Short mmCIF file of C-alpha atoms and ligand atoms in Angstrom, two decimals:
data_model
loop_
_atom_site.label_atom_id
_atom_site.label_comp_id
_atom_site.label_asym_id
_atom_site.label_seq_id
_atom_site.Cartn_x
_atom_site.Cartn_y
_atom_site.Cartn_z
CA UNK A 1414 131.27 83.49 97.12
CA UNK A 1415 133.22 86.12 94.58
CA UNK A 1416 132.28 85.52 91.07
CA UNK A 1417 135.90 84.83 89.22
CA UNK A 1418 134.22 85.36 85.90
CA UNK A 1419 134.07 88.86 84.25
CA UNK A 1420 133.03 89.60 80.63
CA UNK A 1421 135.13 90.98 77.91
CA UNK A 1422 134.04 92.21 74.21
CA UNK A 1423 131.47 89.23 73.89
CA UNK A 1424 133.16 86.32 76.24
CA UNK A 1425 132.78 85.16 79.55
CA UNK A 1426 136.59 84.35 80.75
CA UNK A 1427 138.42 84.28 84.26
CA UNK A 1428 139.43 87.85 85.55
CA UNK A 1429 143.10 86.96 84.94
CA UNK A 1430 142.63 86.45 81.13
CA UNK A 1431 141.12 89.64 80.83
CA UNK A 1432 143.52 91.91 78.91
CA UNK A 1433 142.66 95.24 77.05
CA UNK A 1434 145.52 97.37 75.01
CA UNK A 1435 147.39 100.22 76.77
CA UNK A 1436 146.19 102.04 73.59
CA UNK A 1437 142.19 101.63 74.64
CA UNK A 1438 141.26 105.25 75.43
CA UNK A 1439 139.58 104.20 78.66
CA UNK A 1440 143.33 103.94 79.85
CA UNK A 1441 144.84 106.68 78.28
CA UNK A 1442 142.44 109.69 78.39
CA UNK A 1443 139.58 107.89 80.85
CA UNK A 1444 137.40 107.97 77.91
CA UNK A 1445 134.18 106.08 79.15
CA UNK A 1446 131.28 105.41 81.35
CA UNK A 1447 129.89 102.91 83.74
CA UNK A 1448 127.46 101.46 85.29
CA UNK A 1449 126.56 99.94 88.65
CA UNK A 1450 123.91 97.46 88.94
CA UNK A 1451 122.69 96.20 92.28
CA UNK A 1452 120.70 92.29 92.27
CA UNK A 1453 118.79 91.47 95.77
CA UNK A 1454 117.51 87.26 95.90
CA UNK A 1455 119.52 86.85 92.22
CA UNK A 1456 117.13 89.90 90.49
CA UNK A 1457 118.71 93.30 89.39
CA UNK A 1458 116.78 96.20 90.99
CA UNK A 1459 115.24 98.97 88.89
CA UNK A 1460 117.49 97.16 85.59
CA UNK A 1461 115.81 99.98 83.20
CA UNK A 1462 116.13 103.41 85.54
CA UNK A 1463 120.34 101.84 85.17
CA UNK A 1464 119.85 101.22 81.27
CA UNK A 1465 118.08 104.52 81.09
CA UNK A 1466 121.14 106.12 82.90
CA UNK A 1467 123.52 104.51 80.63
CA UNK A 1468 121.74 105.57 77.84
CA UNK A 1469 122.12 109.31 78.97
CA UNK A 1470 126.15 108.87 79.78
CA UNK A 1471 126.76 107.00 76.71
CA UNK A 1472 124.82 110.00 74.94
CA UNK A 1473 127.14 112.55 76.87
CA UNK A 1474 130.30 111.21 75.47
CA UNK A 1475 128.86 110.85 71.73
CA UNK A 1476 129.09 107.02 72.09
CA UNK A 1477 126.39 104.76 70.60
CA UNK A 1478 124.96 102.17 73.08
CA UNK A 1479 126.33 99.26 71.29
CA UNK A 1480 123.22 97.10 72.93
CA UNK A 1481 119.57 97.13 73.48
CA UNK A 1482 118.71 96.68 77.34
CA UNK A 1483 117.28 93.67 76.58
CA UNK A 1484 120.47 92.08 75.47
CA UNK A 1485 122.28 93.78 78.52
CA UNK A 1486 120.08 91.96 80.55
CA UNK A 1487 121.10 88.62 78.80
CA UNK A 1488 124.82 89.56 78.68
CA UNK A 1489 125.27 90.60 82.40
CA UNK A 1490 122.97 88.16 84.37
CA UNK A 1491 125.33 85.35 83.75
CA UNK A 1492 127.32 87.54 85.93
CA UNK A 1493 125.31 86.82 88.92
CA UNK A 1494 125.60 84.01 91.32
CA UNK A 1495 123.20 82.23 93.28
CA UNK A 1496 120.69 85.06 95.25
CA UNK A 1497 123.30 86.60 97.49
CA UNK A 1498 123.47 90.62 97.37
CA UNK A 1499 125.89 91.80 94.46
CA UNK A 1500 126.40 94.24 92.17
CA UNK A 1501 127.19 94.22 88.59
CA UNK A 1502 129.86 96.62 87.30
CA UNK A 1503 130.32 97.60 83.66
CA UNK A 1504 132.07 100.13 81.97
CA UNK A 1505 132.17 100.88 78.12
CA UNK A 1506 135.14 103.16 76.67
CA UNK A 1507 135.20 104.63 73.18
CA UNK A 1508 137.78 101.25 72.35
CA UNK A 1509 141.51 100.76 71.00
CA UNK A 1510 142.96 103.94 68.74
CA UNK A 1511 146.01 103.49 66.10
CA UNK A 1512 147.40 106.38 67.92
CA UNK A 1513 147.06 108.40 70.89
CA UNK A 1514 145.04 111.70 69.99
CA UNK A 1515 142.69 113.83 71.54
CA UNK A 1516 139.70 113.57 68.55
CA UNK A 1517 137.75 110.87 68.22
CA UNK A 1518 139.23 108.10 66.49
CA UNK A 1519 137.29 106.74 63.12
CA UNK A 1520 135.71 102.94 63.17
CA UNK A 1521 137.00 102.08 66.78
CA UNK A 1522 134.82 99.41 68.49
CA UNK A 1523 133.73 100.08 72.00
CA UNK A 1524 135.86 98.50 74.51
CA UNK A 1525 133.20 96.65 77.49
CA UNK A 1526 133.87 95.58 80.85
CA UNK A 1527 131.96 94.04 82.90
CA UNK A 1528 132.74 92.48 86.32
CA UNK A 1529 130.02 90.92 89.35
CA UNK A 1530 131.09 91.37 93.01
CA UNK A 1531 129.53 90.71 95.97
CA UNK A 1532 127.49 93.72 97.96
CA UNK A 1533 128.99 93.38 101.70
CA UNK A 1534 126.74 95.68 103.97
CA UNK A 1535 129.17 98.31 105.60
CA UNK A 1536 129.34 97.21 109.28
CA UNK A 1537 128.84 101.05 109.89
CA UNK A 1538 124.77 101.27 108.70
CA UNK A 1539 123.32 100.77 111.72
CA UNK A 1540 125.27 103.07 113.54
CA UNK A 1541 126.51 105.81 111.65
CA UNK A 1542 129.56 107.15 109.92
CA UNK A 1543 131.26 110.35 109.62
CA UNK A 1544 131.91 112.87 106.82
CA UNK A 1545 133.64 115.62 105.87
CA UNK A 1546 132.49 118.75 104.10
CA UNK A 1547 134.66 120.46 101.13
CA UNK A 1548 134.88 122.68 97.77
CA UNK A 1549 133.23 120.14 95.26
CA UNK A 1550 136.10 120.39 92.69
CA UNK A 1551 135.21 118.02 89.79
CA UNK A 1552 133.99 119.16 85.99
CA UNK A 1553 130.92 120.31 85.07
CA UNK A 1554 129.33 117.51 83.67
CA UNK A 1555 128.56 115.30 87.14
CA UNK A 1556 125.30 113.69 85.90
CA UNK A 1557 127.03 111.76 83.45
CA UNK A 1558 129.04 108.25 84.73
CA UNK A 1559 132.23 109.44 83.69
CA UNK A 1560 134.87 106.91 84.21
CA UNK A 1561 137.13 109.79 84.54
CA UNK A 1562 136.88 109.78 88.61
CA UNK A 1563 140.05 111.84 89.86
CA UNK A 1564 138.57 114.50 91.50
CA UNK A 1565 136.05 112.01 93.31
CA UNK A 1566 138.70 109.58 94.72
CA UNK A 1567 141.00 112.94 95.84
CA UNK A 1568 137.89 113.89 97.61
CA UNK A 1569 137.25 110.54 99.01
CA UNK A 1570 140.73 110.17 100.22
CA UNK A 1571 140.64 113.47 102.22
CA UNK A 1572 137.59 111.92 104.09
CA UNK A 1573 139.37 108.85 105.02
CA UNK A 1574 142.80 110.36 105.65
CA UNK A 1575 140.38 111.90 108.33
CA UNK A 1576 138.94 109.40 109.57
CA UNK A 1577 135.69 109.92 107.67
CA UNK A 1578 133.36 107.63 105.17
CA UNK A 1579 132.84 109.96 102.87
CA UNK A 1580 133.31 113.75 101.43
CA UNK A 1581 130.07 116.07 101.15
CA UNK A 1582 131.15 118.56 98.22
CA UNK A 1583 130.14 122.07 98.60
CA UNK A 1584 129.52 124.33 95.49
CA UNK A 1585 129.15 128.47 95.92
CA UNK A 1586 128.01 127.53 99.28
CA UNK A 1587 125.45 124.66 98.68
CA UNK A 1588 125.70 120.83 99.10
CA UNK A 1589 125.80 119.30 95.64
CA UNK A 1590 126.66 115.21 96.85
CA UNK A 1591 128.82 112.90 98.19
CA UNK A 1592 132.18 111.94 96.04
CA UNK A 1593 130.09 108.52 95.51
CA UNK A 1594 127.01 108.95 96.90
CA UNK A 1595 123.96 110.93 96.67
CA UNK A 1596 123.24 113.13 100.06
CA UNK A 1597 119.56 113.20 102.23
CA UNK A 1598 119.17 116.00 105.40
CA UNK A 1599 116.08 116.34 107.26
CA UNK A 1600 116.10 119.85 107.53
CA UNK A 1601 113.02 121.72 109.68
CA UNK A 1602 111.26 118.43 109.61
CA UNK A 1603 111.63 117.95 105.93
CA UNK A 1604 113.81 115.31 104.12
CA UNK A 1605 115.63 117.31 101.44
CA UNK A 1606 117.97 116.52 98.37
CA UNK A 1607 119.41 118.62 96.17
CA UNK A 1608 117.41 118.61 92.67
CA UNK A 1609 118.73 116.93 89.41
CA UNK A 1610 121.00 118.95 87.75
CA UNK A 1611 124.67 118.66 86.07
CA UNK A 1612 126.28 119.18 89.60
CA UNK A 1613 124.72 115.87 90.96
CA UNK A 1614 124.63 112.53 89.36
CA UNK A 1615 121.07 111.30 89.32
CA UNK A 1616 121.39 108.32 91.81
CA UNK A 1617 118.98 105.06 91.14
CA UNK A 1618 118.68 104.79 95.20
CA UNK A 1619 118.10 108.58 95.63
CA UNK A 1620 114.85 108.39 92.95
CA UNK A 1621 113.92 105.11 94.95
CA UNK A 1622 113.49 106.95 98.69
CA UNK A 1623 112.10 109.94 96.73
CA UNK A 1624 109.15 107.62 95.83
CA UNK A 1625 109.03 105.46 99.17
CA UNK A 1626 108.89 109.21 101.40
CA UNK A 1627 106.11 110.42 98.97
CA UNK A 1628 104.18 107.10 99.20
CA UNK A 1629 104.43 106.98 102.95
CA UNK A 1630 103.80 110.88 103.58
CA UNK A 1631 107.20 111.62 104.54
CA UNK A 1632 107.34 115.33 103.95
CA UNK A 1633 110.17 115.60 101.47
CA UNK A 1634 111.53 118.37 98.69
CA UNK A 1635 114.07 118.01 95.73
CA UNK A 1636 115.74 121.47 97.05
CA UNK A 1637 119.25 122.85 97.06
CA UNK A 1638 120.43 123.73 100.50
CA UNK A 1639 123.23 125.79 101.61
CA UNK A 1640 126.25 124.77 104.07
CA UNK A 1641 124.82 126.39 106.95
CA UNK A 1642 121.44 125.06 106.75
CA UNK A 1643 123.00 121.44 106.41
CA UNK A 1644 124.72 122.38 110.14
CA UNK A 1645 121.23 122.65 111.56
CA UNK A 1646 120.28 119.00 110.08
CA UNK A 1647 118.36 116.56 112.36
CA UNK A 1648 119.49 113.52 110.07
CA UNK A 1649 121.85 113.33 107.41
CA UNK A 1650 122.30 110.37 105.43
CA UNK A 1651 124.25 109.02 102.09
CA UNK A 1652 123.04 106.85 99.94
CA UNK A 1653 124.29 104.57 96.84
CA UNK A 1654 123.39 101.47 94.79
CA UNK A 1655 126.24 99.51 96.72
CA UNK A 1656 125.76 100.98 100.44
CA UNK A 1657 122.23 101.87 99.94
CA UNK A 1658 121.24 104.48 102.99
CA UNK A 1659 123.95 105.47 105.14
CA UNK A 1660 123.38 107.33 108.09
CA UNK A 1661 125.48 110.15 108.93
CA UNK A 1662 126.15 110.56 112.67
CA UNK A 1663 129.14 113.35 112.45
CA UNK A 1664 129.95 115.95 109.93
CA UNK A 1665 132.93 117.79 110.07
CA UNK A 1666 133.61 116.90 113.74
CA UNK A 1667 130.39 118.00 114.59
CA UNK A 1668 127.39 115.46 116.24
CA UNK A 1669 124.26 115.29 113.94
CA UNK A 1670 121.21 115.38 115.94
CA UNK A 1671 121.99 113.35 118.99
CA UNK A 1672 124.92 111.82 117.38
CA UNK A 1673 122.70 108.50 116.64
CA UNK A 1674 120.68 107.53 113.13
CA UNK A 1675 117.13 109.40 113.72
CA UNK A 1676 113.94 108.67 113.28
CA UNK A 1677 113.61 109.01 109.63
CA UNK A 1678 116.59 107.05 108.79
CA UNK A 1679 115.35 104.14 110.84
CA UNK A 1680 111.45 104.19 109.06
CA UNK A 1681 113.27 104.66 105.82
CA UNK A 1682 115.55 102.06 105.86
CA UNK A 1683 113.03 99.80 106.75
CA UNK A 1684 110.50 100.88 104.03
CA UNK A 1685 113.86 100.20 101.56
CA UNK A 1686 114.37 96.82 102.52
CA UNK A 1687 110.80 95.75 103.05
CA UNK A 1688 110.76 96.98 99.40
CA UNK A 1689 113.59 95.03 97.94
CA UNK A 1690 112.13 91.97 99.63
CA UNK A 1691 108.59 92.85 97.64
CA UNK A 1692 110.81 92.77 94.15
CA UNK A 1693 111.84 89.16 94.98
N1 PMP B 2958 126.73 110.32 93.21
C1 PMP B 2958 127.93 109.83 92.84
C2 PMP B 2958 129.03 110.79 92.54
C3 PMP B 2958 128.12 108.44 92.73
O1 PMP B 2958 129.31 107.96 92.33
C4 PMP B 2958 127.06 107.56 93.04
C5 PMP B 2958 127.20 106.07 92.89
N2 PMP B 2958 128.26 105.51 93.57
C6 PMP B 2958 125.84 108.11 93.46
C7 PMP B 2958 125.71 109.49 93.51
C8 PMP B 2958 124.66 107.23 93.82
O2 PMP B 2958 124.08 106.66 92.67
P1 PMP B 2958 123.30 105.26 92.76
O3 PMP B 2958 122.27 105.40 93.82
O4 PMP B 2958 122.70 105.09 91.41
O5 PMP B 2958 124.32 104.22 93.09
#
């Protein structure tokens, strides 16, 4: 079931009524942030870490959060339907200028979006996808949702014009993250991520395994590491509010491991759903 109704500047209306000015900035200069929510059995998971992450874009881009997260909650559960798996998308842009200039314009109301669509597990999980490594060539300010996505859909659209799920971006020789997705290797034994930081946006999922591998004494470090190290991984794996934890079975041509989702992929996805199921 696909939820027809989206939200637009304080009403609920069918996605086809849902009209915004060509002069909104979101269009013209990609002026705004999003968010996306996940909701397992009709509840959204970890609501606040999102809220808390929209606070920090929205504080990025010099926009005031023009709600608490308590009426977020009220204005984007109506957006759910029934307890399948979906996802709630909503983006906020700095609204509709007089004219089209660079500075910020004076008195503009914020411009928000907000959409719910159905999470459809990618038939590749339980077997593995493939990726492809290259230069990480977005802005310097990755930890903030930017609406302003370019450089991640190139970069995604290299991957699939080879065949490949997603692109692993490379900075001065280390792995920063995927062009949607945060990136896991189990490196010597040890699950590793690269450590918060402006290169990486700070995914919701990633700071969710971080806890379950601690919990369960999963050796694990927040660490950068390099290119070369990632081509010794035993595991890699990619992970995002909408695909959750990918396993990577190939990475630039080359097997991972035996070419099959190890060990550590299979206990942690199980830990992650057995703890979406305890949220309930
Ligand atoms: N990095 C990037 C660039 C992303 O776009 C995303 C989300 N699609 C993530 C990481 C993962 O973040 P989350 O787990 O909060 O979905």
């Amino acid at each position: 079931m696909t939820n027809n109704t989206v939200y637009l500047n304080g009403h609920y209306l069918p996605l086809s009524d849902a009209k915004i000015s060509v002069m909104d900035r979101g269009f013209l200069f990609g002026d705004g942030i999003y968010e996306v929510i996940p909701s397992y059995f009709g509840r959204f998971f970890h609501f606040e870490a999102h809220m808390e992450r929209l606070d920090n874009s929205l504080a990025a881009i010099r926009l005031a959060n023009p709600n608490s997260h308590k009426k977020w909650l009220k204005i984007l559960s109506p957006l759910l339907i029934g307890t399948q798996d979906q996802y709630v998308y909503l983006q906020i842009t700095r609204g509709t200028a007089p004219k089209r200039d660079h500075g910020f314009p004076e008195n503009t109301v914020p411009t928000v979006f907000a959409m719910g669509s159905p999470i459809v597990p990618m038939a590749e999980r339980d077997t593995g996808v493939k990726v492809l490594t290259m230069p990480d060539s977005r802005w310097k300010l990755c930890n903030t949702k930017a609406i302003t996505l370019l450089a991640n859909i190139l970069h995604r659209q290299e991957a699939i014009d080879q065949n490949c799920a997603e692109a692993l971006l490379v900075k001065d020789g280390y792995v920063t993250e995927g062009a949607a997705s945060n990136v896991f290797a189990v490196i010597d034994g040890v699950l590793m991520t690269p450590p918060k930081s402006a290169e990486i946006l700070p995914g919701i999922t990633r700071d969710v395994i971080l806890d379950l591998a601690r919990e369960h004494g999963i050796p694990c470090k927040e660490e950068s590491f390099s290119l070369t190290a990632l081509q010794t991984a035993s595991e890699i794996w990619i992970t995002s509010s909408t695909r959750e934890i990918i396993p990577v079975v190939e990475c630039d041509e080359q097997k991972v491991g035996d070419g099959k989702p190890g060990p550590i992929w299979h206990k942690m996805n199980q830990l992650f759903q057995t703890y979406k199921q305890s949220l309930a």
